[in-house]
Amino acid sequence: MSRADLVVVANRLPVDRDDDGGWRTSPGGLVTALEPVVRRTRGAWVGWPGRADLQIDPFTVDGIDLVPIALSADEVASYYEGFSNDTIWPLYHDVISAPRYRRVWWDAYVRVNRRFAEAAASSAAPGATVWVHDYQLQLVPSLLREARPDLTIGYFHHIPFPAYGLYSQLPWRRQVLEGLLGADVIGFQRVADAGNFAACVRRLLHYETKASGIRVPTADGGSRTTLARAFPISIDAAAYIELAQRPEVQARAREIRESMGSPRTVLLGVDRLDYTKGIRHRLKAYGELLSEGRLQVEDVTLVQVASPSRERVDAYVQLRDEIEQTVSRINGDFDTLGHTAIRYLHQTHPREEMVALYLAADVMLVTALRDGMNLVAKEYVASRIDNRGVLILSEFAGAADELGMALRVNPHDIDALKQALMRAIEMPGAEQGRRMRALRRRVVDNDIDLWSRSFLDALEAARRHKEDA
Ligand code: G6P
């Protein structure tokens, strides 16, 4: 396999090994966002194939060279489920669930980050650009810089970066900052994330920051500049529009409504089953509206798609139990033989089916307690080629910075959430149209292509700057 001019490094490969030894698209927003970019540039992608102890040689899929990284069962438990998803994930999502700080997990995180860095170093052509992704690999930028000073290194952080007061809990807070600062450009979802990061760097490392530039001291006593700023991620809007235009997808949307007894209103939630998504808050608000008689089960159905995620991490096991108990309580209390309050799907569906669901839903509920961006909000908007439907959007999702015409809510405020639900359900068509057109313009103009181009342009500018220095 030849060495590539663009190497993406992410915890997951774009495809996961499934039970039958086949491959399927990996979960989550990161892969959805990046795949079209790498395909276009014919780059290489270094990542884990999603199962323990899988030793696979590099192979090519759709013009992307895939470089699989093997993780032992112990490393999956300590680096992935442990440090990534039971330490960093809850800490960076404002401690919604308590992070666990375990030294053996940190040791595994260092070891596995080194393995990713080594694979990236051997996949990159001289002077190549390497683009590292997300919180599982925060040490890779500096490890890579040590091994290959010729490379231009970018890092994009897909999840929130917390305020200093929370970040400073991390026992390895300096090492993680130093790891990230190995990059020439560090991208965040929101301006606030970049600000939090710069504040942590100032307070913990005492480096100078000026606008988006951070002055990082080098071994020779000089310094170099790392750029840290917001590049809000997006979706392949054209692909969603194309799907929404297909007659068979539109027919499927009608069929979905009919199969539910053609209720007047269909509400929809689509999330990985994660405690950051505010699923419980949304169920609470909906359950109260039913019990107060402000909504009737004959008129309204909530479809909640909750795709399975991180099923061996305790906090996720508990969350699933709570959600499923709440769903069955609400259904038990309010269902009739002909109507169901909540259709709960603990499943993953192909994109066509998701677009049909988006088209079938009058109201989309995004009630995250904290979310880097939330691409589901953007997918819903892009799919609504009919300029109908209402998006309820948490102010704690990164998407709220851009999607100002959504109905904004604080999901912790259950009464406000109930009010927003009622307002969405009763919203006249003309107002839906006005809001949806403005939302769609935002998403269509700022699509995934613009995102990747602006990040790669910033990296290219950093490369030229280094050459001139
Ligand atoms: C979020 C993260 C991704 C992650 C995805 C799915 O989108 O930002 O880095 O891949 O969730 O989570 P998983 O743990 O299954 O990879």
Short mmCIF file of C-alpha atoms and ligand atoms in Angstrom, two decimals:
data_model
loop_
_atom_site.label_atom_id
_atom_site.label_comp_id
_atom_site.label_asym_id
_atom_site.label_seq_id
_atom_site.Cartn_x
_atom_site.Cartn_y
_atom_site.Cartn_z
CA MET A 1 0.00 0.00 0.00
CA SER A 2 1.53 3.34 -1.02
CA ARG A 3 2.00 6.11 1.50
CA ALA A 4 -0.72 8.74 1.44
CA ASP A 5 -0.67 12.55 1.27
CA LEU A 6 -3.73 12.74 3.53
CA VAL A 7 -4.06 10.37 6.48
CA VAL A 8 -7.11 10.38 8.73
CA VAL A 9 -6.62 8.89 12.19
CA ALA A 10 -9.77 8.12 14.17
CA ASN A 11 -10.65 5.59 16.85
CA ARG A 12 -12.96 3.79 14.45
CA LEU A 13 -12.50 2.82 10.85
CA PRO A 14 -15.45 3.96 8.71
CA VAL A 15 -16.57 0.33 8.69
CA ASP A 16 -17.05 -2.06 11.61
CA ARG A 17 -16.72 -5.82 11.58
CA ASP A 18 -20.16 -7.39 12.20
CA ASP A 19 -21.10 -10.76 13.70
CA ASP A 20 -21.06 -12.57 10.36
CA GLY A 21 -17.58 -11.37 9.44
CA GLY A 22 -19.00 -8.73 7.06
CA TRP A 23 -18.60 -4.97 7.31
CA ARG A 24 -21.13 -2.27 8.14
CA THR A 25 -20.94 1.51 8.55
CA SER A 26 -19.63 2.52 11.97
CA PRO A 27 -21.88 4.39 14.42
CA GLY A 28 -21.77 8.08 15.25
CA GLY A 29 -21.45 11.47 13.70
CA LEU A 30 -17.71 11.39 13.09
CA VAL A 31 -17.77 8.68 10.47
CA THR A 32 -20.87 10.08 8.77
CA ALA A 33 -19.14 13.42 8.44
CA LEU A 34 -15.71 12.31 7.31
CA GLU A 35 -16.24 9.48 4.91
CA PRO A 36 -17.07 11.60 1.84
CA VAL A 37 -14.00 13.77 2.39
CA VAL A 38 -11.49 10.95 2.56
CA ARG A 39 -13.09 9.17 -0.37
CA ARG A 40 -12.66 12.29 -2.49
CA THR A 41 -9.01 12.81 -1.57
CA ARG A 42 -8.14 9.10 -1.89
CA GLY A 43 -6.51 9.23 1.50
CA ALA A 44 -5.70 6.58 4.09
CA TRP A 45 -7.72 6.00 7.25
CA VAL A 46 -6.13 4.55 10.39
CA GLY A 47 -8.63 3.16 12.91
CA TRP A 48 -9.91 0.27 14.99
CA PRO A 49 -12.27 -2.22 13.27
CA GLY A 50 -14.65 -2.23 16.28
CA ARG A 51 -13.88 -5.65 17.80
CA ALA A 52 -11.26 -7.02 20.16
CA ASP A 53 -8.33 -9.07 18.89
CA LEU A 54 -8.93 -8.55 15.20
CA GLN A 55 -5.63 -8.61 13.34
CA ILE A 56 -6.36 -7.46 9.80
CA ASP A 57 -3.96 -6.35 7.09
CA PRO A 58 -4.54 -2.98 5.43
CA PHE A 59 -7.14 -3.13 2.64
CA THR A 60 -8.90 -0.74 0.26
CA VAL A 61 -12.62 0.09 0.21
CA ASP A 62 -14.16 2.57 -2.24
CA GLY A 63 -10.83 4.27 -2.87
CA ILE A 64 -9.91 4.63 0.81
CA ASP A 65 -6.89 2.73 2.14
CA LEU A 66 -7.93 1.35 5.51
CA VAL A 67 -5.24 0.67 8.10
CA PRO A 68 -6.75 -1.42 10.94
CA ILE A 69 -5.35 -1.08 14.47
CA ALA A 70 -5.73 -4.18 16.64
CA LEU A 71 -6.87 -3.79 20.24
CA SER A 72 -6.80 -6.66 22.73
CA ALA A 73 -9.90 -7.35 24.86
CA ASP A 74 -8.07 -5.79 27.78
CA GLU A 75 -7.32 -2.65 25.77
CA VAL A 76 -10.93 -2.38 24.63
CA ALA A 77 -11.91 -2.43 28.31
CA SER A 78 -9.26 0.02 29.51
CA TYR A 79 -8.53 2.39 26.61
CA TYR A 80 -11.95 2.46 24.87
CA GLU A 81 -14.63 1.62 27.46
CA GLY A 82 -12.53 2.90 30.35
CA PHE A 83 -10.48 6.02 29.72
CA SER A 84 -12.26 7.19 26.55
CA ASN A 85 -15.85 6.49 27.52
CA ASP A 86 -15.89 6.39 31.32
CA THR A 87 -13.34 9.17 32.00
CA ILE A 88 -13.05 11.65 29.15
CA TRP A 89 -16.60 11.33 27.72
CA PRO A 90 -18.44 12.15 30.98
CA LEU A 91 -15.85 14.76 32.04
CA TYR A 92 -16.06 16.60 28.72
CA HIS A 93 -19.86 16.47 28.78
CA ASP A 94 -19.91 18.51 31.97
CA VAL A 95 -19.93 15.54 34.35
CA ILE A 96 -23.55 14.53 33.56
CA SER A 97 -22.37 11.12 34.74
CA ALA A 98 -19.45 10.87 37.19
CA PRO A 99 -16.09 10.30 35.45
CA ARG A 100 -13.84 7.59 36.87
CA TYR A 101 -10.14 8.34 37.09
CA ARG A 102 -8.22 5.07 36.98
CA ARG A 103 -4.47 4.98 36.55
CA VAL A 104 -4.43 1.65 34.68
CA TRP A 105 -6.87 3.12 32.15
CA TRP A 106 -4.59 6.09 31.60
CA ASP A 107 -1.61 3.77 31.02
CA ALA A 108 -3.59 1.89 28.37
CA TYR A 109 -4.69 5.18 26.77
CA VAL A 110 -1.03 6.26 26.42
CA ARG A 111 -0.03 2.87 25.01
CA VAL A 112 -2.84 2.73 22.46
CA ASN A 113 -2.39 6.37 21.40
CA ARG A 114 1.25 5.48 20.70
CA ARG A 115 0.14 2.57 18.50
CA PHE A 116 -2.17 4.83 16.47
CA ALA A 117 0.62 7.42 16.12
CA GLU A 118 3.08 4.80 14.87
CA ALA A 119 0.62 3.48 12.28
CA ALA A 120 -0.13 7.02 11.09
CA ALA A 121 3.60 7.78 10.86
CA SER A 122 4.17 4.76 8.64
CA SER A 123 1.13 5.48 6.43
CA ALA A 124 2.05 9.12 5.70
CA ALA A 125 4.12 10.20 2.67
CA PRO A 126 6.93 12.73 3.25
CA GLY A 127 5.45 16.16 4.03
CA ALA A 128 1.92 14.67 4.23
CA THR A 129 -1.04 16.07 6.11
CA VAL A 130 -2.40 13.98 8.98
CA TRP A 131 -5.82 14.71 10.39
CA VAL A 132 -6.43 13.22 13.84
CA HIS A 133 -9.97 12.94 15.24
CA ASP A 134 -11.60 13.07 18.60
CA TYR A 135 -11.15 12.52 22.28
CA GLN A 136 -9.93 8.92 22.09
CA LEU A 137 -6.69 10.12 20.46
CA GLN A 138 -5.70 13.33 22.20
CA LEU A 139 -2.05 12.30 22.61
CA VAL A 140 -1.53 11.38 18.96
CA PRO A 141 -0.70 14.91 17.69
CA SER A 142 2.38 15.33 19.91
CA LEU A 143 3.53 11.71 19.51
CA LEU A 144 3.28 12.12 15.76
CA ARG A 145 5.16 15.40 15.77
CA GLU A 146 8.03 13.78 17.67
CA ALA A 147 8.24 10.92 15.19
CA ARG A 148 7.62 12.91 12.02
CA PRO A 149 8.41 16.64 12.25
CA ASP A 150 7.91 16.89 8.47
CA LEU A 151 4.14 16.33 8.77
CA THR A 152 1.43 18.95 9.02
CA ILE A 153 -0.89 17.82 11.80
CA GLY A 154 -4.52 18.74 12.37
CA TYR A 155 -6.77 17.58 15.20
CA PHE A 156 -10.55 17.95 15.30
CA HIS A 157 -12.42 17.59 18.56
CA HIS A 158 -15.96 16.34 17.86
CA ILE A 159 -17.26 16.63 21.42
CA PRO A 160 -17.40 19.61 23.82
CA PHE A 161 -14.31 20.89 25.57
CA PRO A 162 -15.24 21.66 29.20
CA ALA A 163 -14.61 24.77 31.26
CA TYR A 164 -11.42 24.95 33.33
CA GLY A 165 -13.29 24.30 36.59
CA LEU A 166 -14.27 20.84 35.35
CA TYR A 167 -11.32 20.03 33.12
CA SER A 168 -8.95 20.58 36.01
CA GLN A 169 -10.33 17.44 37.72
CA LEU A 170 -8.36 15.32 35.26
CA PRO A 171 -5.26 13.93 36.96
CA TRP A 172 -3.43 13.98 33.59
CA ARG A 173 -4.66 17.42 32.59
CA ARG A 174 -1.25 18.75 31.55
CA GLN A 175 -0.26 15.70 29.51
CA VAL A 176 -3.54 15.84 27.55
CA LEU A 177 -3.13 19.54 26.73
CA GLU A 178 0.49 18.92 25.64
CA GLY A 179 -0.71 16.00 23.52
CA LEU A 180 -3.23 18.15 21.67
CA LEU A 181 -0.80 21.02 21.22
CA GLY A 182 1.36 18.80 19.01
CA ALA A 183 -1.09 19.78 16.25
CA ASP A 184 -0.66 22.79 13.96
CA VAL A 185 -4.43 23.35 13.92
CA ILE A 186 -6.92 22.24 16.60
CA GLY A 187 -10.56 22.46 15.56
CA PHE A 188 -13.54 22.66 17.93
CA GLN A 189 -17.28 22.63 17.32
CA ARG A 190 -18.11 25.91 19.05
CA VAL A 191 -16.35 29.17 19.81
CA ALA A 192 -16.98 28.40 23.50
CA ASP A 193 -15.06 25.09 23.25
CA ALA A 194 -12.03 26.81 21.71
CA GLY A 195 -12.25 29.45 24.46
CA ASN A 196 -12.38 26.81 27.20
CA PHE A 197 -9.35 25.08 25.70
CA ALA A 198 -7.31 28.29 25.48
CA ALA A 199 -8.21 29.14 29.09
CA CYS A 200 -7.04 25.69 30.26
CA VAL A 201 -3.76 26.14 28.35
CA ARG A 202 -3.19 29.54 29.94
CA ARG A 203 -3.96 28.39 33.46
CA LEU A 204 -2.30 25.01 33.44
CA LEU A 205 0.66 25.49 31.08
CA HIS A 206 1.05 29.27 31.24
CA TYR A 207 1.45 29.53 27.47
CA GLU A 208 0.58 32.79 25.80
CA THR A 209 -2.62 32.88 23.70
CA LYS A 210 -3.54 35.64 21.28
CA ALA A 211 -6.81 35.57 19.30
CA SER A 212 -6.86 31.92 18.10
CA GLY A 213 -3.09 31.47 18.25
CA ILE A 214 -1.31 29.64 21.08
CA ARG A 215 2.42 30.09 21.42
CA VAL A 216 3.92 26.67 22.19
CA PRO A 217 7.56 26.59 23.38
CA THR A 218 9.87 24.25 21.42
CA ALA A 219 12.87 22.21 22.61
CA ASP A 220 15.36 24.62 20.99
CA GLY A 221 14.15 27.46 23.21
CA GLY A 222 12.04 29.03 20.47
CA SER A 223 8.32 28.65 19.87
CA ARG A 224 5.75 27.73 17.27
CA THR A 225 2.09 28.65 16.91
CA THR A 226 -0.87 26.29 17.17
CA LEU A 227 -4.15 27.61 15.88
CA ALA A 228 -7.19 26.65 18.04
CA ARG A 229 -10.57 27.77 16.75
CA ALA A 230 -14.11 26.70 15.90
CA PHE A 231 -14.96 24.80 12.71
CA PRO A 232 -18.59 23.70 13.25
CA ILE A 233 -19.09 20.33 11.56
CA SER A 234 -21.97 19.58 9.21
CA ILE A 235 -23.51 16.89 7.02
CA ASP A 236 -23.61 15.94 3.37
CA ALA A 237 -26.82 17.97 2.88
CA ALA A 238 -27.13 17.12 -0.83
CA ALA A 239 -27.21 13.39 -0.04
CA TYR A 240 -30.14 13.89 2.38
CA ILE A 241 -31.98 16.07 -0.12
CA GLU A 242 -31.51 13.46 -2.82
CA LEU A 243 -32.92 10.74 -0.57
CA ALA A 244 -35.85 12.91 0.51
CA GLN A 245 -36.75 13.47 -3.15
CA ARG A 246 -36.98 9.76 -3.95
CA PRO A 247 -40.59 8.66 -4.48
CA GLU A 248 -39.98 5.39 -2.62
CA VAL A 249 -38.66 7.25 0.45
CA GLN A 250 -41.69 9.54 0.42
CA ALA A 251 -43.99 6.53 0.05
CA ARG A 252 -42.23 4.91 3.00
CA ALA A 253 -42.82 8.08 5.06
CA ARG A 254 -46.56 7.83 4.37
CA GLU A 255 -46.52 4.14 5.16
CA ILE A 256 -44.82 4.83 8.52
CA ARG A 257 -47.60 7.24 9.51
CA GLU A 258 -50.31 4.85 8.41
CA SER A 259 -48.72 1.97 10.30
CA MET A 260 -49.09 4.05 13.46
CA GLY A 261 -52.82 4.61 12.89
CA SER A 262 -52.29 7.96 11.14
CA PRO A 263 -52.00 10.11 14.27
CA ARG A 264 -52.40 13.85 13.83
CA THR A 265 -48.88 14.45 15.14
CA VAL A 266 -45.73 12.35 15.02
CA LEU A 267 -42.92 13.34 17.36
CA LEU A 268 -39.44 11.95 16.76
CA GLY A 269 -36.23 11.46 18.73
CA VAL A 270 -33.15 9.87 17.16
CA ASP A 271 -30.10 9.33 19.34
CA ARG A 272 -27.38 6.95 20.33
CA LEU A 273 -28.60 5.62 23.65
CA ASP A 274 -26.40 7.98 25.67
CA TYR A 275 -26.96 9.90 28.92
CA THR A 276 -25.84 13.11 27.20
CA LYS A 277 -28.85 13.11 24.88
CA GLY A 278 -31.53 14.08 27.41
CA ILE A 279 -33.86 11.22 26.44
CA ARG A 280 -35.23 10.93 29.99
CA HIS A 281 -36.06 14.64 30.09
CA ARG A 282 -37.99 14.40 26.86
CA LEU A 283 -39.92 11.33 28.06
CA LYS A 284 -40.75 13.11 31.29
CA ALA A 285 -42.17 16.15 29.50
CA TYR A 286 -44.17 14.00 27.08
CA GLY A 287 -45.49 11.72 29.86
CA GLU A 288 -46.69 14.73 31.86
CA LEU A 289 -48.51 16.21 28.86
CA LEU A 290 -50.32 12.90 28.40
CA SER A 291 -51.21 12.56 32.05
CA GLU A 292 -52.49 16.14 32.23
CA GLY A 293 -54.71 15.42 29.24
CA ARG A 294 -53.08 18.13 27.17
CA LEU A 295 -52.16 15.43 24.67
CA GLN A 296 -54.23 12.36 23.75
CA VAL A 297 -52.69 9.07 22.69
CA GLU A 298 -55.14 8.93 19.74
CA ASP A 299 -53.66 12.16 18.36
CA VAL A 300 -49.96 11.86 18.97
CA THR A 301 -47.18 9.26 18.88
CA LEU A 302 -43.55 9.64 19.87
CA VAL A 303 -41.09 7.56 17.88
CA GLN A 304 -37.86 7.18 19.80
CA VAL A 305 -34.98 5.56 17.93
CA ALA A 306 -32.24 4.82 20.45
CA SER A 307 -29.34 3.11 18.75
CA PRO A 308 -27.33 0.71 20.92
CA SER A 309 -24.07 2.19 22.18
CA ARG A 310 -21.17 1.31 24.53
CA GLU A 311 -23.22 -1.48 26.02
CA ARG A 312 -20.56 -2.70 28.42
CA VAL A 313 -20.04 0.61 30.21
CA ASP A 314 -22.03 0.68 33.49
CA ALA A 315 -23.53 4.14 33.00
CA TYR A 316 -24.99 2.98 29.65
CA VAL A 317 -26.37 -0.25 31.09
CA GLN A 318 -28.12 1.75 33.80
CA LEU A 319 -29.41 4.35 31.37
CA ARG A 320 -30.94 1.67 29.17
CA ASP A 321 -32.78 0.18 32.14
CA GLU A 322 -34.13 3.57 33.17
CA ILE A 323 -35.26 4.54 29.68
CA GLU A 324 -36.92 1.20 29.02
CA GLN A 325 -38.71 1.26 32.35
CA THR A 326 -39.97 4.79 31.69
CA VAL A 327 -41.12 3.91 28.17
CA SER A 328 -43.06 0.88 29.35
CA ARG A 329 -44.61 2.84 32.23
CA ILE A 330 -45.82 5.57 29.90
CA ASN A 331 -47.09 3.05 27.37
CA GLY A 332 -48.75 1.00 30.10
CA ASP A 333 -50.53 4.07 31.45
CA PHE A 334 -51.71 5.61 28.20
CA ASP A 335 -51.83 3.06 25.36
CA THR A 336 -55.13 1.87 23.97
CA LEU A 337 -55.47 -1.30 21.93
CA GLY A 338 -55.26 0.80 18.78
CA HIS A 339 -52.72 3.47 19.78
CA THR A 340 -49.29 3.55 21.36
CA ALA A 341 -47.80 6.57 23.12
CA ILE A 342 -44.18 5.68 22.36
CA ARG A 343 -42.70 3.53 19.63
CA TYR A 344 -39.31 2.68 21.08
CA LEU A 345 -36.74 1.23 18.70
CA HIS A 346 -33.47 0.08 20.24
CA GLN A 347 -32.02 -0.39 16.79
CA THR A 348 -29.87 1.12 14.10
CA HIS A 349 -31.50 1.88 10.75
CA PRO A 350 -30.11 2.57 7.29
CA ARG A 351 -30.06 6.16 6.12
CA GLU A 352 -33.05 5.74 3.71
CA GLU A 353 -35.25 4.66 6.58
CA MET A 354 -34.03 7.57 8.72
CA VAL A 355 -34.92 10.06 6.01
CA ALA A 356 -38.38 8.48 5.68
CA LEU A 357 -38.77 8.89 9.46
CA TYR A 358 -37.63 12.52 9.27
CA LEU A 359 -40.24 13.14 6.56
CA ALA A 360 -42.91 11.42 8.62
CA ALA A 361 -42.20 13.47 11.76
CA ASP A 362 -44.00 16.73 12.48
CA VAL A 363 -41.73 17.55 15.38
CA MET A 364 -38.09 16.57 15.89
CA LEU A 365 -36.84 16.54 19.48
CA VAL A 366 -33.16 17.20 20.13
CA THR A 367 -32.94 17.70 23.89
CA ALA A 368 -29.26 16.96 24.59
CA LEU A 369 -27.94 18.01 27.98
CA ARG A 370 -24.58 18.53 26.32
CA ASP A 371 -23.60 17.69 22.75
CA GLY A 372 -20.61 18.64 20.62
CA MET A 373 -22.77 19.41 17.58
CA ASN A 374 -25.70 16.96 17.05
CA LEU A 375 -25.84 16.07 13.40
CA VAL A 376 -29.33 14.57 13.71
CA ALA A 377 -30.70 18.12 13.99
CA LYS A 378 -29.00 19.00 10.71
CA GLU A 379 -30.14 15.78 9.02
CA TYR A 380 -33.75 16.50 9.91
CA VAL A 381 -33.55 20.02 8.53
CA ALA A 382 -31.82 18.95 5.30
CA SER A 383 -34.42 16.22 4.71
CA ARG A 384 -37.42 18.57 5.02
CA ILE A 385 -37.51 19.56 1.36
CA ASP A 386 -41.22 20.33 1.87
CA ASN A 387 -40.29 23.15 4.32
CA ARG A 388 -42.51 21.61 6.98
CA GLY A 389 -41.81 20.24 10.44
CA VAL A 390 -40.55 21.83 13.64
CA LEU A 391 -37.14 21.34 15.24
CA ILE A 392 -36.96 21.60 19.03
CA LEU A 393 -33.30 22.10 19.84
CA SER A 394 -31.45 22.16 23.14
CA GLU A 395 -29.31 25.21 23.75
CA PHE A 396 -26.63 22.83 25.03
CA ALA A 397 -26.07 21.24 21.61
CA GLY A 398 -23.41 22.86 19.42
CA ALA A 399 -25.98 23.04 16.61
CA ALA A 400 -27.87 25.72 18.59
CA ASP A 401 -25.14 28.25 17.72
CA GLU A 402 -26.10 27.99 14.05
CA LEU A 403 -29.73 26.92 14.02
CA GLY A 404 -31.25 30.03 15.55
CA MET A 405 -34.69 29.49 13.96
CA ALA A 406 -35.31 26.24 15.83
CA LEU A 407 -37.41 26.30 19.01
CA ARG A 408 -34.64 26.57 21.59
CA VAL A 409 -35.08 24.84 24.92
CA ASN A 410 -33.28 24.27 28.17
CA PRO A 411 -34.01 20.53 28.56
CA HIS A 412 -33.53 20.72 32.34
CA ASP A 413 -36.58 22.98 32.49
CA ILE A 414 -39.36 20.41 32.07
CA ASP A 415 -42.13 23.04 32.00
CA ALA A 416 -40.31 24.94 29.26
CA LEU A 417 -39.87 21.68 27.37
CA LYS A 418 -43.61 20.96 27.66
CA GLN A 419 -44.42 24.45 26.42
CA ALA A 420 -42.06 24.06 23.46
CA LEU A 421 -43.69 20.72 22.61
CA MET A 422 -47.18 22.22 22.65
CA ARG A 423 -46.04 25.20 20.62
CA ALA A 424 -44.41 22.92 18.05
CA ILE A 425 -47.48 20.69 17.80
CA GLU A 426 -49.76 23.69 17.30
CA MET A 427 -47.46 25.73 15.06
CA PRO A 428 -49.26 27.02 11.92
CA GLY A 429 -47.89 25.85 8.57
CA ALA A 430 -46.79 29.35 7.55
CA GLU A 431 -44.56 29.74 10.60
CA GLN A 432 -43.16 26.23 10.13
CA GLY A 433 -42.28 27.18 6.57
CA ARG A 434 -40.61 30.44 7.56
CA ARG A 435 -38.48 28.76 10.19
CA MET A 436 -37.66 25.68 8.17
CA ARG A 437 -36.56 27.68 5.12
CA ALA A 438 -34.11 29.69 7.24
CA LEU A 439 -32.80 26.53 8.92
CA ARG A 440 -32.39 24.76 5.61
CA ARG A 441 -30.45 27.65 4.13
CA ARG A 442 -27.97 27.41 7.01
CA VAL A 443 -27.44 23.68 6.63
CA VAL A 444 -27.30 23.65 2.84
CA ASP A 445 -24.85 26.59 2.69
CA ASN A 446 -22.63 25.22 5.47
CA ASP A 447 -22.34 21.60 4.49
CA ILE A 448 -19.70 18.99 5.18
CA ASP A 449 -17.75 20.03 2.14
CA LEU A 450 -17.31 23.57 3.38
CA TRP A 451 -16.33 22.25 6.80
CA SER A 452 -13.60 19.94 5.55
CA ARG A 453 -12.34 22.50 3.05
CA SER A 454 -12.04 25.21 5.67
CA PHE A 455 -10.23 22.90 8.08
CA LEU A 456 -7.87 21.61 5.39
CA ASP A 457 -7.29 25.18 4.14
CA ALA A 458 -6.29 26.24 7.65
CA LEU A 459 -3.88 23.30 7.75
CA GLU A 460 -2.46 24.24 4.35
CA ALA A 461 -1.93 27.82 5.57
CA ALA A 462 -0.12 26.41 8.63
CA ARG A 463 2.10 24.31 6.34
CA ARG A 464 3.04 27.31 4.18
CA HIS A 465 3.70 29.35 7.28
CA LYS A 466 6.12 26.68 8.54
CA GLU A 467 7.91 26.56 5.18
CA ASP A 468 8.35 30.36 5.20
CA ALA A 469 9.61 30.43 8.78
C1 G6P B 1 -19.57 10.33 18.95
C2 G6P B 1 -18.06 10.53 19.03
C3 G6P B 1 -17.34 9.61 18.07
C4 G6P B 1 -17.78 8.19 18.28
C5 G6P B 1 -19.31 8.08 18.16
C6 G6P B 1 -19.85 6.66 18.39
O1 G6P B 1 -20.05 10.77 17.72
O2 G6P B 1 -17.72 11.89 18.78
O3 G6P B 1 -15.94 9.71 18.26
O4 G6P B 1 -17.19 7.33 17.35
O5 G6P B 1 -19.89 8.94 19.11
O6 G6P B 1 -19.39 6.14 19.60
P1 G6P B 1 -18.53 4.81 19.65
O7 G6P B 1 -18.03 4.74 21.06
O8 G6P B 1 -19.48 3.72 19.28
O9 G6P B 1 -17.41 4.95 18.66
#
